Coordinates of C-alpha atoms in Angstrom, one line a residue:
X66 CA -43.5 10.3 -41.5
X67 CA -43.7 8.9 -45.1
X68 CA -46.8 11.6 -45.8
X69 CA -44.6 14.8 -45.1
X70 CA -42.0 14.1 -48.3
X71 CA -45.4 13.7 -50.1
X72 CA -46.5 16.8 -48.8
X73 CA -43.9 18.9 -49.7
X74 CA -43.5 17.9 -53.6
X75 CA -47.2 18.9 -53.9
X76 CA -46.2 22.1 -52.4
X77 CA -43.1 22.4 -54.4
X78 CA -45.3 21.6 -57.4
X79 CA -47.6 24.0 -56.8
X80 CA -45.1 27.2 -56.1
X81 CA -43.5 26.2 -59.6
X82 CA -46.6 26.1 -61.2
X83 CA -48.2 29.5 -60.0
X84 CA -45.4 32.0 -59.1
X85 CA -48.0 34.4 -60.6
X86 CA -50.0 33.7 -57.2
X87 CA -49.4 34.7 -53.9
X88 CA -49.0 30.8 -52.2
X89 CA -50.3 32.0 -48.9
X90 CA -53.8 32.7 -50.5
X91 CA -53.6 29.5 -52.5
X92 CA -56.3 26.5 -51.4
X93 CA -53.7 24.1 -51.8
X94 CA -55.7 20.4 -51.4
X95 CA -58.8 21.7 -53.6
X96 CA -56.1 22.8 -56.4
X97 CA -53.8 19.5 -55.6
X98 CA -57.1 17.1 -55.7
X99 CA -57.0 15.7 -59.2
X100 CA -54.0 17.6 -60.8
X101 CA -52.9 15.3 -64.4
X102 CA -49.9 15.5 -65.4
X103 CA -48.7 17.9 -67.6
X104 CA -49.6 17.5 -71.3
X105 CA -46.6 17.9 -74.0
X106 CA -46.3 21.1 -76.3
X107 CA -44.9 23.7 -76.8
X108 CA -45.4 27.4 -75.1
X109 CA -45.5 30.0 -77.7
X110 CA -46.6 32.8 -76.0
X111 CA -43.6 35.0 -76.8
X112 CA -42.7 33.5 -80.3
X113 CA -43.4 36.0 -82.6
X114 CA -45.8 35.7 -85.8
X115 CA -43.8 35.2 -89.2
X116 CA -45.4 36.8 -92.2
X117 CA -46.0 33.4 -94.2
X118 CA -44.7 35.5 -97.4
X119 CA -41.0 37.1 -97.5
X120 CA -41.6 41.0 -97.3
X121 CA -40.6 44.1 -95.3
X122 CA -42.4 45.0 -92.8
X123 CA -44.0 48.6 -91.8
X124 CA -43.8 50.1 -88.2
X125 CA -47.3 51.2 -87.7
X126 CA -48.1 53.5 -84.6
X127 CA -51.0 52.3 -82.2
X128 CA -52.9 55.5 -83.7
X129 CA -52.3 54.5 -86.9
X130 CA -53.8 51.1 -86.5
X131 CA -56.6 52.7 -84.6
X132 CA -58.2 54.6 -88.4
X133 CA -58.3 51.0 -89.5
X134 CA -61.6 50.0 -87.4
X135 CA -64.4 49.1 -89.9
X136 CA -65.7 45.8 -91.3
X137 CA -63.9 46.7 -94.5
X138 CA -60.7 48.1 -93.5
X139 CA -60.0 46.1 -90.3
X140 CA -56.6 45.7 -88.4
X141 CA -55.8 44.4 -85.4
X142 CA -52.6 44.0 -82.9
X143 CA -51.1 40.6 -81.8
X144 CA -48.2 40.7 -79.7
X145 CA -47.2 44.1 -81.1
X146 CA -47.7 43.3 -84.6
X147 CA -50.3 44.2 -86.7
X148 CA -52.8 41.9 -88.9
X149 CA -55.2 43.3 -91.6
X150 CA -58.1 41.0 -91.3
X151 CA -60.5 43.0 -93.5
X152 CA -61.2 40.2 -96.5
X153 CA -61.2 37.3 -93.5
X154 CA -63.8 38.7 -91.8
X155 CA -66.6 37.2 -93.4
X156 CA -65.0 33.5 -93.1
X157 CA -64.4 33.8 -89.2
X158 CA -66.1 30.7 -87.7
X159 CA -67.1 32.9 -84.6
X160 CA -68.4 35.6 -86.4
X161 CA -68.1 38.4 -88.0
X162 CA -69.2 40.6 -84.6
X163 CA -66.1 39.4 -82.7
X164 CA -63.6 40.9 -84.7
X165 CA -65.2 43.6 -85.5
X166 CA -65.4 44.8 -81.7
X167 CA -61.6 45.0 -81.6
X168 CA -60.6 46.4 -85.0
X169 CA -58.2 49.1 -85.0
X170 CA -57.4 47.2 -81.1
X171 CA -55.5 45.2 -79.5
X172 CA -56.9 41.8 -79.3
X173 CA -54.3 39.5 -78.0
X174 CA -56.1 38.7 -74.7
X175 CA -58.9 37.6 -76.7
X176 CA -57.3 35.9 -79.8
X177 CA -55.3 33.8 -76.8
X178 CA -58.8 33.0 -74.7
X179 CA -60.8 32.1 -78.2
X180 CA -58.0 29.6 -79.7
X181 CA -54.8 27.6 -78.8
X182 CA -51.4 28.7 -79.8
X183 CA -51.0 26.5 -82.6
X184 CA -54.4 27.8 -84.5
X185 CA -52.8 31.2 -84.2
X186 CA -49.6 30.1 -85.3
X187 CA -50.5 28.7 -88.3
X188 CA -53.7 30.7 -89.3
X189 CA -52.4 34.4 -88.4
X190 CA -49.0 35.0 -90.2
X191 CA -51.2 35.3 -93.3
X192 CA -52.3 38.7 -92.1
X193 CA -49.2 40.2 -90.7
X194 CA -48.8 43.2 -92.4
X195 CA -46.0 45.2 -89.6
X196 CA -45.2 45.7 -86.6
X197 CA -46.1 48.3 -83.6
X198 CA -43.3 51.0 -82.6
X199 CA -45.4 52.4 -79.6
X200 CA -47.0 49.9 -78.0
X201 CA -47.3 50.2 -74.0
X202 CA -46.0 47.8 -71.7
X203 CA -48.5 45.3 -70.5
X204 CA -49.6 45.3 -66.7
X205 CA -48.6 43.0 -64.1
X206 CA -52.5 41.9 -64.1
X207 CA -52.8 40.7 -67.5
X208 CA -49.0 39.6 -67.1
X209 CA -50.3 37.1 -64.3
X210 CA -53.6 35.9 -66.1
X211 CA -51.6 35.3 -69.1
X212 CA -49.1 33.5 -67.4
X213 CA -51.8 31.0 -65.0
X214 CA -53.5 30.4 -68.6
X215 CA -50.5 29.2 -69.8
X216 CA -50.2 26.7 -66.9
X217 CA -53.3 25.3 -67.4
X218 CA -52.1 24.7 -70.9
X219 CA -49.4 23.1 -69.5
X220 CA -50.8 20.9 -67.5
X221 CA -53.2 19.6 -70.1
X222 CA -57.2 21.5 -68.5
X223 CA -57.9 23.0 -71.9
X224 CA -58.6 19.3 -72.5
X225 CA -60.7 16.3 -70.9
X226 CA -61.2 12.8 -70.5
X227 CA -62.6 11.4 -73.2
X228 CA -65.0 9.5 -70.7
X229 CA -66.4 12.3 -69.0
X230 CA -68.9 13.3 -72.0
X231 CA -69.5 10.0 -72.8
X232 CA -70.9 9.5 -69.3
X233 CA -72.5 13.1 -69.6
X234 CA -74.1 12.0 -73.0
X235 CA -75.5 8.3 -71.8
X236 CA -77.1 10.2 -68.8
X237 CA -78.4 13.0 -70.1
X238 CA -79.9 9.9 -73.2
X239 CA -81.2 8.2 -70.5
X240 CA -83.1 10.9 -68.8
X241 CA -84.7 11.5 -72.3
X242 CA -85.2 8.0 -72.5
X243 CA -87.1 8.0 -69.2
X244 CA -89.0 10.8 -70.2
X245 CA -90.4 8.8 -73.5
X246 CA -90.9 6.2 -71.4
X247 CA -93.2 7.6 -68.8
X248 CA -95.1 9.5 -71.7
X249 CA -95.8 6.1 -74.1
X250 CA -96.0 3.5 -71.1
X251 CA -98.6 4.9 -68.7
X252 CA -101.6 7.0 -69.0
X253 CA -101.6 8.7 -65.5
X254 CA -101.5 12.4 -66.0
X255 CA -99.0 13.0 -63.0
X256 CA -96.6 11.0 -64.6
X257 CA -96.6 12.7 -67.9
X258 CA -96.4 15.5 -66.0
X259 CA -93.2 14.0 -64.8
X260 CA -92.4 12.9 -68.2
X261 CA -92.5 16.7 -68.9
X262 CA -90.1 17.6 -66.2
X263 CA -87.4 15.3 -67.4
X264 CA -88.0 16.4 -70.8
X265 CA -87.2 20.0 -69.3
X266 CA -84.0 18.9 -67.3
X267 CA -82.9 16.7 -70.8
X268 CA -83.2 20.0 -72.9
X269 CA -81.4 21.7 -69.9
X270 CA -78.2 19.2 -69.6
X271 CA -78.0 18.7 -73.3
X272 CA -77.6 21.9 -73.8
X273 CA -74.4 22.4 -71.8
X274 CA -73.0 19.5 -73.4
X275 CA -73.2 21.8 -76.8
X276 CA -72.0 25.0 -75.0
X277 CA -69.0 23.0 -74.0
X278 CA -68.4 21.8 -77.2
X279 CA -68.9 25.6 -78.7
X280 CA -66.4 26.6 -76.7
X281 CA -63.8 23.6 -78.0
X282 CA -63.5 22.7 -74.0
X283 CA -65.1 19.1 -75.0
X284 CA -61.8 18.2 -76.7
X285 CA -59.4 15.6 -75.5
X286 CA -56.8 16.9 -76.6
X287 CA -55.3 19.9 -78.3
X288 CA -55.5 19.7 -81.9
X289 CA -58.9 17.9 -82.0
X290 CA -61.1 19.6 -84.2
X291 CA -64.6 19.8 -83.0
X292 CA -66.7 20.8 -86.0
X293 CA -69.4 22.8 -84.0
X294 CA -71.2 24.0 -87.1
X295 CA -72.0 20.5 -87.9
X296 CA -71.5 18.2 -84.4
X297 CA -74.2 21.8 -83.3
X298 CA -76.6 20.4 -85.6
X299 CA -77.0 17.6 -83.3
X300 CA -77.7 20.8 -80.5
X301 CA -80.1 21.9 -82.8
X302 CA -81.9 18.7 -83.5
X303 CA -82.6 18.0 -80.0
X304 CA -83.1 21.7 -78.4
X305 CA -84.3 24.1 -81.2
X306 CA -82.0 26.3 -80.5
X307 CA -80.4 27.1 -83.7
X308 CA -76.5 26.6 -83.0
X309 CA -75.6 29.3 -85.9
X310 CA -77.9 31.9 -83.9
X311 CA -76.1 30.4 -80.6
X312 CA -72.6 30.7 -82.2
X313 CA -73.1 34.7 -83.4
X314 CA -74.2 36.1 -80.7
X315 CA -72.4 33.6 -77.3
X316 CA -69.2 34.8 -78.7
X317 CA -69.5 38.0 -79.1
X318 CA -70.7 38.2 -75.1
X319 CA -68.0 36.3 -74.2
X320 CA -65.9 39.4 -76.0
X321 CA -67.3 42.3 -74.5
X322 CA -69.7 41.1 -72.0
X323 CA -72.1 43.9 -70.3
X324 CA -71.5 46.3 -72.7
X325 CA -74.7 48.2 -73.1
X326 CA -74.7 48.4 -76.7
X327 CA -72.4 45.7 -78.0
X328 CA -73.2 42.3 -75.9
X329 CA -76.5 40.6 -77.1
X330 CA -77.1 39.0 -74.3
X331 CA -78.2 41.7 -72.4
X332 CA -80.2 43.7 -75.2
X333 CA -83.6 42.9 -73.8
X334 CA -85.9 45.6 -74.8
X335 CA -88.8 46.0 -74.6
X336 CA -89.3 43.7 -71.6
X337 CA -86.1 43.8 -69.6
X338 CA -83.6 47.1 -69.1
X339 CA -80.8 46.3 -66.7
X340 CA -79.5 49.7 -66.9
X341 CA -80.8 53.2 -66.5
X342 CA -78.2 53.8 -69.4
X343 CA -80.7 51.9 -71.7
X344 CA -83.4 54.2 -71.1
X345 CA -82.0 56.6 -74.0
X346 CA -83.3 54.0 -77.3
X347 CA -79.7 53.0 -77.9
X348 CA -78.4 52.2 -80.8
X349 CA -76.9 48.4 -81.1
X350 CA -74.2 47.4 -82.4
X351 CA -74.8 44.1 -82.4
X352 CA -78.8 44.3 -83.9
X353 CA -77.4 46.9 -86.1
X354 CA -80.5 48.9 -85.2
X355 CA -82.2 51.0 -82.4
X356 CA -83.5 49.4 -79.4
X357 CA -86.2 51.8 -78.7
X358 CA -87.6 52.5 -74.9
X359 CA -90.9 52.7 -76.4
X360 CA -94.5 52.8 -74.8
X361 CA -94.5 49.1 -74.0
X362 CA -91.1 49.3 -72.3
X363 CA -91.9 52.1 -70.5
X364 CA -95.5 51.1 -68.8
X365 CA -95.5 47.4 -69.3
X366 CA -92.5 45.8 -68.9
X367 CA -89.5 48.2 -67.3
X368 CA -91.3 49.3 -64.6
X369 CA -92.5 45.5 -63.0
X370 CA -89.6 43.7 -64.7
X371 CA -89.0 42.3 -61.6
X372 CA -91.8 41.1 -60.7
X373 CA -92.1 39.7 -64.6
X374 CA -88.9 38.1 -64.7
X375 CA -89.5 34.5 -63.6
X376 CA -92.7 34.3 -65.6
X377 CA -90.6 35.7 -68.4
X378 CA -88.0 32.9 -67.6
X379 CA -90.7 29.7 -67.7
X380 CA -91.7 30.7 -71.4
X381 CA -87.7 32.4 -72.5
X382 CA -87.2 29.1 -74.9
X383 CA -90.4 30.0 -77.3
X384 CA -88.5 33.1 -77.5
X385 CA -85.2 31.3 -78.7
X386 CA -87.2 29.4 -81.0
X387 CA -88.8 33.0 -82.8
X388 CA -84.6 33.7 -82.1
X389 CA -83.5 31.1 -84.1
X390 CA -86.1 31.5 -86.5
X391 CA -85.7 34.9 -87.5
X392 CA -81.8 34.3 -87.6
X393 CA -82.1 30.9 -90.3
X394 CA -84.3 33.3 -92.2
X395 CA -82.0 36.4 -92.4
X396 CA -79.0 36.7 -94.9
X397 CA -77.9 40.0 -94.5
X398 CA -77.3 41.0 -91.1
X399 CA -74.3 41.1 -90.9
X400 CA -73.8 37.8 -89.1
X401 CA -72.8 34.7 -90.7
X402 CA -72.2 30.7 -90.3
X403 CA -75.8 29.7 -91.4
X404 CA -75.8 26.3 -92.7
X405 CA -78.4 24.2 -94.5
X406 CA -77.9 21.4 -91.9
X407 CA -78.6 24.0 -89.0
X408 CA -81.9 24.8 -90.7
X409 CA -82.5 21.0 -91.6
X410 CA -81.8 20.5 -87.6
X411 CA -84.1 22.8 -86.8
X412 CA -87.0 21.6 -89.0
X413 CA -86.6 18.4 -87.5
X414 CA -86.7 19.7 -83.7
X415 CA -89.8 20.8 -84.7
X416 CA -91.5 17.7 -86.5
X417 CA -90.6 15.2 -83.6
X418 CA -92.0 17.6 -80.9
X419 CA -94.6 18.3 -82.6
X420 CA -95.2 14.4 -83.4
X421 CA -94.5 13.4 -79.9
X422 CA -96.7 16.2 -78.6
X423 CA -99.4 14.7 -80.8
X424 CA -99.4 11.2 -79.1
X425 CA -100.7 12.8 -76.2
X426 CA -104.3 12.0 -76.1
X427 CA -106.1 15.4 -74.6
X428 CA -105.0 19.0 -75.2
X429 CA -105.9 18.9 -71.5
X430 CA -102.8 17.1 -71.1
X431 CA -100.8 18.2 -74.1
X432 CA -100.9 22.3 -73.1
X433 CA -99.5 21.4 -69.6
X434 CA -97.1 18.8 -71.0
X435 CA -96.0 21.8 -73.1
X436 CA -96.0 24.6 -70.7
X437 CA -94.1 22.2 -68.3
X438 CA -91.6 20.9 -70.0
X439 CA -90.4 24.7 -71.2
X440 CA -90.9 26.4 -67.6
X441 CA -88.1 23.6 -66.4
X442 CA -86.1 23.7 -69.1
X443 CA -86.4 27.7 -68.4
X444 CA -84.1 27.3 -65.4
X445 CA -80.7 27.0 -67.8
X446 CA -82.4 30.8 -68.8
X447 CA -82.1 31.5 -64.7
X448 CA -79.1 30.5 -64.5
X449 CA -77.6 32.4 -67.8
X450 CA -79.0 35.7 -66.3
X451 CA -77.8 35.2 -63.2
X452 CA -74.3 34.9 -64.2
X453 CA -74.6 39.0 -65.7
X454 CA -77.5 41.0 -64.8
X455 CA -76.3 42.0 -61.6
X456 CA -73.1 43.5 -62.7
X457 CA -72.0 46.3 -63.7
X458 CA -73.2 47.6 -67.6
X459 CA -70.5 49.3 -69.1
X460 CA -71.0 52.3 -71.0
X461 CA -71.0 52.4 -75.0
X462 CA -67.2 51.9 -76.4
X463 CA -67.5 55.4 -78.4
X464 CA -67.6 57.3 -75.4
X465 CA -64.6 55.6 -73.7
X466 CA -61.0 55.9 -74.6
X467 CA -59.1 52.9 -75.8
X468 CA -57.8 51.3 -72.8
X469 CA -61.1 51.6 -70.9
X470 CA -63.2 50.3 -73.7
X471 CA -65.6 47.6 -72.8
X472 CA -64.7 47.6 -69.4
X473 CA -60.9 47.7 -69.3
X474 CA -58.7 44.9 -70.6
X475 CA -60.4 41.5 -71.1
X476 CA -59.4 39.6 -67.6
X477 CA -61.0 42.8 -65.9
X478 CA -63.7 43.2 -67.7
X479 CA -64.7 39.2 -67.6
X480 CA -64.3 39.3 -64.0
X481 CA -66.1 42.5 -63.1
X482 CA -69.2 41.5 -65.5
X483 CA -69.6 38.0 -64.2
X484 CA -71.1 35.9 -60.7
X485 CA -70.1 33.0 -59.7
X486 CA -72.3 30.8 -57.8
X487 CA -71.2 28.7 -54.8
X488 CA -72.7 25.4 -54.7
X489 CA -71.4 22.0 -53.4
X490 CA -70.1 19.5 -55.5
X491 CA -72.9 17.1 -55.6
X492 CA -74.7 20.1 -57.5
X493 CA -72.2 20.4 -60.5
X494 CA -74.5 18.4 -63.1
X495 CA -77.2 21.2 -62.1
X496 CA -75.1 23.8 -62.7
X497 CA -73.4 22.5 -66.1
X498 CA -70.0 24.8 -65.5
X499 CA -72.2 27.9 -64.8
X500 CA -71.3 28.2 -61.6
X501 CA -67.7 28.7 -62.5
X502 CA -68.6 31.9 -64.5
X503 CA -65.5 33.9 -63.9
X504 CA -63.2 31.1 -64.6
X505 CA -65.4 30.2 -68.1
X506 CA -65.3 33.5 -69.0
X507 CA -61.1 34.3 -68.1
X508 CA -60.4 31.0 -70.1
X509 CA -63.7 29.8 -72.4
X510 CA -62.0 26.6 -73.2
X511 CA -61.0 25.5 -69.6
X512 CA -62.4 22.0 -69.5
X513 CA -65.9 21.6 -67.4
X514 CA -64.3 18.5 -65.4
X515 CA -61.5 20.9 -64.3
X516 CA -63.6 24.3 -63.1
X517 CA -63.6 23.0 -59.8
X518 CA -60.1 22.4 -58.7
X519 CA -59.0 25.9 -60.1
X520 CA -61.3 28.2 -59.2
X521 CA -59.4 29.2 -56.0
X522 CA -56.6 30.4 -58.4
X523 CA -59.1 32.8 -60.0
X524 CA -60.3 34.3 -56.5
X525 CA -56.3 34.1 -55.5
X526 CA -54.9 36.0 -58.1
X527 CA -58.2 38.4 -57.7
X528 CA -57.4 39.3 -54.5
X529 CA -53.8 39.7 -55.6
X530 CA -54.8 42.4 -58.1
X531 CA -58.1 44.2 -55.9
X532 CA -60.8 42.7 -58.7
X533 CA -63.7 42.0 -57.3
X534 CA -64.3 38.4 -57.5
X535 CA -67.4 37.7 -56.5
X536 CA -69.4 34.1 -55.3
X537 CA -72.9 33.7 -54.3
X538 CA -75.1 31.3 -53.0
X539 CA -78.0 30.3 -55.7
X540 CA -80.4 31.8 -53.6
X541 CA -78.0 35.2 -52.8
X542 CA -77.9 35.8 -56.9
X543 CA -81.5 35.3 -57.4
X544 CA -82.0 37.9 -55.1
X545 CA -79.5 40.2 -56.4
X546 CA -80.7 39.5 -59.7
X547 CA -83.9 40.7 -58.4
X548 CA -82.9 44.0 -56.7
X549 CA -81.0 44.4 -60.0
X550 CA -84.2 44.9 -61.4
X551 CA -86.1 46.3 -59.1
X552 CA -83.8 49.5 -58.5
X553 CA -83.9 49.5 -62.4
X554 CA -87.8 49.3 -62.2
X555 CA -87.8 52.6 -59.7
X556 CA -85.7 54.7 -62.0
X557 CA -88.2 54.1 -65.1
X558 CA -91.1 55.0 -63.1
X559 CA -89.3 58.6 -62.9
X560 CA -88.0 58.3 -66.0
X561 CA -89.2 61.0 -69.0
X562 CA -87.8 61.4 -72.8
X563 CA -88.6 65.2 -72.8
X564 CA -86.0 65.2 -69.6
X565 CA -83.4 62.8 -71.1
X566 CA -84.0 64.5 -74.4
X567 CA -83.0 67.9 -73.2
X568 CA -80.3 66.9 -70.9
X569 CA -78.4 65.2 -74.1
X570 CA -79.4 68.5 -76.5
X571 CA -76.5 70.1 -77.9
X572 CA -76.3 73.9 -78.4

């Protein structure tokens, strides 16, 4: 008898947190389980930007602010008013690439997902320059994603316990701990070989740690400042993945992911094309350059891609390293946020792997030790592709109109382009918040420790709006990763540039 009051203020609790959600869909206990309470602030979501300056302000047309769309003469629309952007560009701490995607757009959806209300508040009234007499009325779907975000703000998940990374820290420590150990204390080649695979799985866990703190979802609480350029060094130090590399090209995915010629994360040519629509050497807007389907992509690679893609996988982190290389050694791409500490981090990933690979006694032992250690760590590369390469590739933004670019507006886009996978909760550390891809991707700075508990909102309020939310099990997205492929494969085999050349001739 005492349990049924109970009962119903979770209820009640829940129907006023998510009117936005149909409550007979909802998963109530999963949701209930572990709900905080709601954090203070203020919700500004309607509050409109004041110029920080006294001045009139024009009306600008949506067409208008559409002419202003280059890196130098950039404008963009929040909440109907419009922001020149075009001399702050170059200082954006997510990149240049970002911004530019959406100029002459509206990017409130994103601005909101990349930053909490107070950044924008104080940062953006610099750049209002007018407001927008035509703008259209927003949907009922991003109406309701706004709104659920806003709730989560509320009750405090774009935060965490300051004691969940710590313990995520000392474990992931003492597995790289363990793996020293096994390597300096015994002389049995299995266990270095073990010593290898924890090396692998340390690299693997460490480096969700610094995506989480990338995304600012490692904070405990609002206004912290997590200064990922240098905190990433740390990244750096231990991975070799160089975290100014990471930082311009992660965010610009998270923007307009499976786009086939903006997202970076899917611009794999010569070895991998996801997407008949890459067969055509398209130009990308992210490499600033032609990615050609040459000779090597078209009898190599393409056409057994499937069969090369888990060999591919078990040697992808040399491949970050030439990444990060040939990003610390570039100045002018295009893409900024290159620090001397990034490259001193990187240096030094190199010295004490190359030290520690050293100690090893035989090359018979330090080649597998090597080869090892970067085929497990390769899984985190598994699990990245998973989350994408099966989706649908949008086509290229100048052949769209506005409100279909990229895949439609950001909540549809992010859920269309990503795969969840359905695991059990004792498999959460293996995932490292990959599993909750939709939810990550809706709301990047959703804290890890609270994925779980409201990722049957996301597939509610899917359902709600006919998006196709869609969950796997591990095994299920391997294998449609792999008929991904494969059907891609088939179509290269058939596949001739005097064809596609004539079919796109003009006259």
């Amino acid at each position: 008898a005492n349990r049924q009051p109970q009962q119903r203020r979770k209820q009640g609790h829940i129907n006023k947190m998510s009117p936005c959600v149909p409550n007979e869909s909802l998963e109530i206990d999963s949701f209930v389980h572990g709900v905080e309470a709601p954090a203070t602030g203020r919700n500004s979501t309607t509050k409109p930007l004041l110029p920080r300056k006294e001045r009139s302000l024009q009306s600008y047309t949506t067409a208008q602010v559409a002419s202003h769309n280059t890196k130098g003469d950039a404008w963009l629309i929040y909440k109907n008013q419009v922001l020149d952007v075009s001399k702050w560009i170059a200082s954006h701490p997510g990149g240049e690439q970002t911004i530019i995607r959406f100029a002459g757009m509206d990017a409130t959806n994103e601005l909101r997902a990349f930053h909490d209300d107070w950044v924008l508040e104080t940062k953006l009234p610099h750049f209002v320059i007018g407001t927008v007499s035509d703008a259209p009325e927003t949907t009922e779907l991003v109406r309701d994603f706004r709104e659920l975000g806003e709730q989560f703000d509320k009750l405090g998940y774009f935060h965490v316990s300051p004691w969940f990374y710590v313990r995520k820290v000392v474990v992931v420590f003492c597995i790289f701990v363990c793996a020293l150990g096994l390597l300096f204390k015994t002389e049995s080649f299995m266990a270095h070989m073990a010593s290898a695979v924890l090396m692998g799985i340390f690299w693997q866990q460490f480096a969700f740690v610094g995506h989480d703190c990338g995304h600012m979802s490692a904070r405990t609480h609002a206004r912290d400042n997590i200064d990922v350029r240098n905190l990433g060094a740390l990244v750096t130090f231990f991975n070799g993945i160089s975290v100014s590399w990471w930082n311009a090209t992660h965010n610009v995915h998270h923007a307009v992911p499976n786009t086939v010629d903006c997202d970076p994360d899917i611009a794999h040519l010569p070895v991998f094309a996801l997407d008949k629509k890459m067969f055509g050497s398209l130009f990308n807007k992210y490499h600033g350059r032609v990615m050609p389907f040459d000779w090597p992509a078209r009898n190599i690679f393409v056409p057994y891609q499937h069969l090369w893609y888990y060999p591919i996988m078990c040697v992808a982190k040399f491949n970050l390293y030439i990444q990060s290389v040939l990003f610390l050694l570039t100045s002018n791409d295009g893409h900024g946020g290159r620090t001397k500490l990034d490259n001193a981090a990187f240096i030094g990933y190199v010295s004490w792997f190359s030290l520690l690979v050293s100690c090893i006694p035989t090359w018979g032992e330090r080649v597998p030790f090597v080869l090892l250690s970067h085929a497990v760590a390769g899984l985190l590369n598994v699990q990245i592709t998973l989350s994408h390469f099966s989706r649908p590739i949008f086509d290229s933004p100048t052949n769209k109109d506005a409100a279909d670019k990229y895949g439609g507006d950001f909540y549809t886009r992010n859920v269309k382009s990503s795969l969840d996978v359905a695991c059990p909760t004792y498999l959460d550390w293996f995932h490292g918040g990959l599993q909750f891809q939709t939810l990550h991707h809706l709301y990047p700075r959703l804290g890890r420790e609270h994925l779980r508990k409201t990722e049957p909102l996301i597939a509610s309020l899917c359902k709600k709006h006919s998006l196709p939310y869609t969950r796997r099990t591990f095994l299920e997205c391997n294998m449609e990763v792999y008929q991904t492929m494969k059907d891609t494969a088939l179509h290269s085999q058939t596949w001739s540039p005097m064809i596609f050349e004539s079919m796109c001739a003009h006259g």
